[in-house]
XYZ file of C-alpha atoms in Angstrom:
342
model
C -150.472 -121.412 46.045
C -149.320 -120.306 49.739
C -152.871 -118.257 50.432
C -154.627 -121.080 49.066
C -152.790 -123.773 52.033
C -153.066 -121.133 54.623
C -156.918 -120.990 53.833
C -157.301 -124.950 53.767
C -155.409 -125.248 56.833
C -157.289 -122.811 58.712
C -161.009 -124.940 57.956
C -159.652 -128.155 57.984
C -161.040 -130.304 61.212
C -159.248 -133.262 62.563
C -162.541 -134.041 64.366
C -164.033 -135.016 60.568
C -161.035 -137.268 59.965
C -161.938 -140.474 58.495
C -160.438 -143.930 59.800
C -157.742 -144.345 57.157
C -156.333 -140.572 57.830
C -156.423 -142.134 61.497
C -155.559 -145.240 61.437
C -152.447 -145.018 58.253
C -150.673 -141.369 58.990
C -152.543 -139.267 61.982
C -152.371 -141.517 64.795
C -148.524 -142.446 64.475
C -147.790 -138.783 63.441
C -149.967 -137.170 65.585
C -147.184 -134.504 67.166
C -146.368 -133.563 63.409
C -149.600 -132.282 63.126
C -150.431 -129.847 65.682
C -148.371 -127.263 67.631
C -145.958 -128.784 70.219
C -143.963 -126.468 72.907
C -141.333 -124.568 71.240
C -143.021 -124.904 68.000
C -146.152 -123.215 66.832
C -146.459 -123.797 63.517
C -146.629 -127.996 63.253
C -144.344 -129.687 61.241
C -146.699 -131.442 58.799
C -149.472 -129.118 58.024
C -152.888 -130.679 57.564
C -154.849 -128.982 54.563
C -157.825 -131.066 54.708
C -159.614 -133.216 57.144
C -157.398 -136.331 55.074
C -155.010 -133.941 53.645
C -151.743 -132.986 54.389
C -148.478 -130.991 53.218
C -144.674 -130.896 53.807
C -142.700 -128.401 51.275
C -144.019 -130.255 48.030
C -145.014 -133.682 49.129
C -148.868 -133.814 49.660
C -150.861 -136.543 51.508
C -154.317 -137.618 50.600
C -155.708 -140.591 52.334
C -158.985 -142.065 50.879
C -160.954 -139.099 49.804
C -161.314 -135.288 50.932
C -163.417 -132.040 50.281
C -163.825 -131.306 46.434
C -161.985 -127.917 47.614
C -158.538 -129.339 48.516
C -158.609 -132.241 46.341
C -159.070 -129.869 43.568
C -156.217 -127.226 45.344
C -154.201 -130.077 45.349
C -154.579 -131.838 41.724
C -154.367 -128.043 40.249
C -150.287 -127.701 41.875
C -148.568 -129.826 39.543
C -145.254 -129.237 41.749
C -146.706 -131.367 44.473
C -145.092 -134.869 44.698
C -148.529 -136.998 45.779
C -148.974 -139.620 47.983
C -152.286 -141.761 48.390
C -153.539 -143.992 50.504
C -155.998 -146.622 49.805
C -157.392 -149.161 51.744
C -160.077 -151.058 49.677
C -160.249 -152.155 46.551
C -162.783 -150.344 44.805
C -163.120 -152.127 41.430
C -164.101 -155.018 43.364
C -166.857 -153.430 44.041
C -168.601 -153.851 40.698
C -168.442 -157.945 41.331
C -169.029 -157.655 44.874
C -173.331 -158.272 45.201
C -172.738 -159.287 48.787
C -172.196 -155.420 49.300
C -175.416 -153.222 49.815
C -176.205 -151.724 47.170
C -176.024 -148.080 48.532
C -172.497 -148.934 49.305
C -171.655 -150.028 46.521
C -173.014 -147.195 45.133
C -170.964 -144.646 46.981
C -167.366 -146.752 46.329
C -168.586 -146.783 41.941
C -169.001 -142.454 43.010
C -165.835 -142.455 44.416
C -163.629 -144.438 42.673
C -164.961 -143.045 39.709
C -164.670 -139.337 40.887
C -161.703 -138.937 43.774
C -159.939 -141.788 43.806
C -158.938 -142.160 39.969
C -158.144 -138.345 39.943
C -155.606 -138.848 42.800
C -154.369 -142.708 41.456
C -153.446 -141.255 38.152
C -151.361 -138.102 39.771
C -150.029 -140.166 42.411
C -146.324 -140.988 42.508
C -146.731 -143.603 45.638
C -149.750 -145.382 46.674
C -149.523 -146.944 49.864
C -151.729 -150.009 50.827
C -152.690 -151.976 53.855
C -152.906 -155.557 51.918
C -150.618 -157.375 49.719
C -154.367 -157.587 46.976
C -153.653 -154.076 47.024
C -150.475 -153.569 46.475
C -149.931 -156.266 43.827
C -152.462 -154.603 42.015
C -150.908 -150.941 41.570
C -146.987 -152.563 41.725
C -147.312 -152.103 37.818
C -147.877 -148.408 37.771
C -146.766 -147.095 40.787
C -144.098 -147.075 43.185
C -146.447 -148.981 45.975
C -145.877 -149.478 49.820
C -147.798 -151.706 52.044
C -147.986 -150.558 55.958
C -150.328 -151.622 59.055
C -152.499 -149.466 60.917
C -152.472 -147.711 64.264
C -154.679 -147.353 66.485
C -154.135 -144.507 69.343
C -153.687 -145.444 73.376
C -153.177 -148.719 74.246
C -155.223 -151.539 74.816
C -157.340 -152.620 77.784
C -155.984 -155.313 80.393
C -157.972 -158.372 81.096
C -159.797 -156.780 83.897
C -163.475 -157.528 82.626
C -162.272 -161.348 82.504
C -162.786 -161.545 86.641
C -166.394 -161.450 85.917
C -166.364 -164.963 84.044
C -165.047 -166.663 87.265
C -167.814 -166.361 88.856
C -170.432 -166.521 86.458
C -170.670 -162.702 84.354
C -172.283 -162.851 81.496
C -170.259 -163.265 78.620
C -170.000 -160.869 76.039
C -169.750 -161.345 72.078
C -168.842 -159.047 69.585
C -169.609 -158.831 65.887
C -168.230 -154.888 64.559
C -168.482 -155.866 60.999
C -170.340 -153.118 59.073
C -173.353 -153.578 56.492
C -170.319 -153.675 54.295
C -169.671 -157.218 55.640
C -172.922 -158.533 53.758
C -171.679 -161.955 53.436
C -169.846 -162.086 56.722
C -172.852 -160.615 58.700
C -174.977 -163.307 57.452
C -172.341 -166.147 58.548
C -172.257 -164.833 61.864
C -175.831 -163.742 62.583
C -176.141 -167.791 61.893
C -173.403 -168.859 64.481
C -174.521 -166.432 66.801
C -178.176 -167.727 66.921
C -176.933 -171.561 67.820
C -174.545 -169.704 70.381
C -176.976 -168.020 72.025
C -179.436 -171.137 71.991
C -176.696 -173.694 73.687
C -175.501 -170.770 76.392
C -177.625 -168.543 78.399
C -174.975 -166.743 79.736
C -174.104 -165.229 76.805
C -174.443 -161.819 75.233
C -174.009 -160.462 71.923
C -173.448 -156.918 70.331
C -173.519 -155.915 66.707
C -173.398 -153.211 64.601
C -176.873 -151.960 63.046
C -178.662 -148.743 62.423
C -181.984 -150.496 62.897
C -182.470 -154.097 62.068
C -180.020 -156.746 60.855
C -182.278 -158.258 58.905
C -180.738 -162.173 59.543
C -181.854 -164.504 62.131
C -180.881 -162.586 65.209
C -182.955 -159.791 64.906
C -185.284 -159.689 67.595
C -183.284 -161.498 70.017
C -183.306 -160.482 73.618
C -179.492 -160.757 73.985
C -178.895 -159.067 70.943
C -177.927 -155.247 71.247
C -177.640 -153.315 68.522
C -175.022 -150.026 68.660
C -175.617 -147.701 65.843
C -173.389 -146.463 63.483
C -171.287 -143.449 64.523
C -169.224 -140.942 62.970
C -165.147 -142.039 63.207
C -164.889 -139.558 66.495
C -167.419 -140.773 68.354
C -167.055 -144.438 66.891
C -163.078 -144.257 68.730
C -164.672 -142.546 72.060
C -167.167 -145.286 72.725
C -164.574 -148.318 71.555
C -162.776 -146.402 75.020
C -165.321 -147.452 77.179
C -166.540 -151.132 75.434
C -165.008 -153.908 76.685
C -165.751 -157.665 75.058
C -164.608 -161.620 75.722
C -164.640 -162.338 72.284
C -164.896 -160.967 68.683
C -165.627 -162.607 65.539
C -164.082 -161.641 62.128
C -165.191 -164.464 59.600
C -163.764 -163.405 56.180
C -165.601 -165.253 53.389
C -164.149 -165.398 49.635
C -165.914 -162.396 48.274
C -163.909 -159.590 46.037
C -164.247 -157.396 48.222
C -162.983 -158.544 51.151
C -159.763 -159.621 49.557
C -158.738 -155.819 49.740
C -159.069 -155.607 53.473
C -156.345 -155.384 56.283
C -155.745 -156.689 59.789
C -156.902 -153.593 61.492
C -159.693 -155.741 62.894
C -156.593 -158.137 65.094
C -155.812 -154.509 67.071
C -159.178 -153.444 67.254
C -160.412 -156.724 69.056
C -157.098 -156.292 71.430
C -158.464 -152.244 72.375
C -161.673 -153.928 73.042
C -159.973 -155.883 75.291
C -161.025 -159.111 73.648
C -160.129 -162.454 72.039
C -159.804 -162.955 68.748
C -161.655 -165.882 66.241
C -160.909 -165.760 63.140
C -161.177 -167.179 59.428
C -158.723 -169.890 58.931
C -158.034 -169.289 55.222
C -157.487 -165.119 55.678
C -154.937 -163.261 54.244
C -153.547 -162.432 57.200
C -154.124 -165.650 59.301
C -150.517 -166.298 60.445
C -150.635 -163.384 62.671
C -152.561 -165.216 64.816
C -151.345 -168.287 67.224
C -153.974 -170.429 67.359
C -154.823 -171.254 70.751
C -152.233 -168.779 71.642
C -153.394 -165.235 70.701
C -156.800 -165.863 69.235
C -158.442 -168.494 67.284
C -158.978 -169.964 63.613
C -161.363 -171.701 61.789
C -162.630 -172.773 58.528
C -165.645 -171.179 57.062
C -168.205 -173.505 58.132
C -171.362 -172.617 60.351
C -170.933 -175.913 62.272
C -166.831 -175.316 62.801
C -167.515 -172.127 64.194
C -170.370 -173.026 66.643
C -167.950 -175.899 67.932
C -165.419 -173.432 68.445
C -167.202 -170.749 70.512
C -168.668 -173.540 72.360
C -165.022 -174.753 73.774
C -163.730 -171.504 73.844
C -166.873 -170.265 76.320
C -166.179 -173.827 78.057
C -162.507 -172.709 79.792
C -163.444 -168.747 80.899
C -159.434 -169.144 82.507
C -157.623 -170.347 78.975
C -159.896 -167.241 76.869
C -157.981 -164.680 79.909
C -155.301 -166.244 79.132
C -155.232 -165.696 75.485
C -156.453 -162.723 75.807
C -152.943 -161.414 77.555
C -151.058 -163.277 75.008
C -152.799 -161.480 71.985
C -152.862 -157.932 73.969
C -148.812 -158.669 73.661
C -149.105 -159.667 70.555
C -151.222 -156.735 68.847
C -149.264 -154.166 70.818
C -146.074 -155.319 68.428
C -148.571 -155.121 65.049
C -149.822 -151.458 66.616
C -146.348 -149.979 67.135
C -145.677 -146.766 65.489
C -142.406 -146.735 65.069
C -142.206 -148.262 61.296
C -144.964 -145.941 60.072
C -143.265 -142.878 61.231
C -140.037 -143.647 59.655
C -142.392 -144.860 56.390
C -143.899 -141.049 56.665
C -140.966 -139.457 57.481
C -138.818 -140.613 54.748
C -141.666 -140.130 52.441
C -142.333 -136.377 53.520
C -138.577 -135.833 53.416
C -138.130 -134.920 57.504
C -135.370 -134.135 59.142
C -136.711 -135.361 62.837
């Protein structure tokens, strides 16, 4: 099989990486990766854009090129590990999810992923769903995401004191059906109480909810991973919203979204009643609430009311995030798991 790495390694592209390749192995392991002084040929050799080998452990995360997931399911002395980070048979009792989207998770959980789940040896997880639902078959780890560079300081906050507009974030996906449609609701009182106020969502074209049409609404389209991380560089917000409503679906998901609201260099509000709520200090380093329209207005409302107390939360959860986005435990995770000697 040695021609057949060599030739995978040569066209695989870190630039078509996917966010879980990011975001669960490349970003803490970066240096492994890719040529370093004194070393030309990296320790960890990437086969794929979400593919990679050390002597016979293998690393898929999410989904790859028919080409190396087939290379790599046709070696039977590899030692496989995945990594997952939704549940995809939720997706069957999930109508809140578009139905092209749910379309392409049925595709490939019934293609990719239960090819690589039933050769896998150790499935690693971002969510305690997820990893109470392989712990029966499979040796299963849970670990948090990282996100590369570190996060903004509360610069853009000087605005607020003497009267900036304030800016409002909603990066939910179309895959947030249910949560889009919560916020687009909160947002719309928002923006009637406060003038001041600005809001940004993600949309290829129209929400279709109650915002749409809104001349403080702007939309920023979708963008491949890359480009998606370049222009998070250069955005900067006051606060983000990440209501998580009881769907199946969302059960699966992790708290990437707590470090990406601290690289965005804003405050956090959050659903009360999330799986991973007692991250957060409320008051401290973000804010929760329950999942009512009305709860969330009122909460927006006072937080916009004290532009000083949201700066200073905003410091307090940059801290706090920077301990949940520290490398350190993933790359011993990956390095006992790939069998390094570092």
């Amino acid at each position: 099989m040695r021609t057949v790495w060599q030739n995978l390694g040569r066209i695989a592209r870190a630039s078509r990486a996917i966010p879980t390749t990011d975001l669960y192995f490349a970003n803490a392991c970066c240096d492994w990766v890719r040529p370093t002084p004194g070393r030309r040929t990296p320790v960890v050799r990437r086969i794929g854009a979400n593919s990679f080998l050390h002597g016979d452990q293998a690393v898929v995360c999410r989904r790859d090129t028919p080409r190396v997931i087939d290379a790599l399911l046709g070696d039977p002395a590899l030692k496989l590990t995945y990594v997952i980070d939704d549940d995809l048979d939720a997706a069957d009792r999930d109508t809140t999810l578009p139905g092209d989207y749910r379309a392409r998770l049925k595709r490939l959980r019934d293609g990719q992923y239960r090819a690589l789940v039933d050769r896998a040896r150790t499935i690693v997880v971002p969510s305690q769903h997820l990893a109470d639902k392989f712990a029966a078959s499979h040796e299963t780890v849970q670990i948090g995401p990282v996100w590369a560079g570190d996060a903004p300081t509360d610069a853009h906050f000087k605005a607020l004191e003497t009267g900036g507009v304030i800016d409002i974030a909603y990066l939910g996906s179309v895959t947030h059906g249910a949560d889009r449609a919560f916020v687009s609701n909160v947002l719309q009182a928002v923006l009637a109480k406060r003038d001041d106020v600005r809001v940004t969502m993600i949309a290829r074209k129209k929400l279709g909810t109650s915002l749409d049409g809104h001349p403080r609404l702007r939309l920023r389209r979708p963008l491949p991973w890359s480009l998606h991380r370049a222009r998070h560089a250069r955005l900067r917000f006051h606060l983000a919203l990440y209501p998580m409503l009881d769907t199946p679906f969302n059960q699966g998901r992790s708290i990437n979204k707590v470090i990406e609201h601290a690289m965005l260099g804003a405050v956090g509000l959050y659903s009360a009643d999330w799986a991973f709520a007692d991250h957060i200090g409320h008051g401290e380093t973000g804010l929760l609430v329950e999942n009512d329209e009305a709860a969330w207005v009122a909460a927006i409302l006072s937080a916009l009311e004290d532009p000083a107390a949201l700066r200073a939360m905003q410091v307090r959860a940059r801290a706090s995030a920077a301990i949940l986005n520290d490398p350190a435990p993933q790359r011993r995770f990956w390095a006992q798991q790939l069998g390094l000697d570092l």
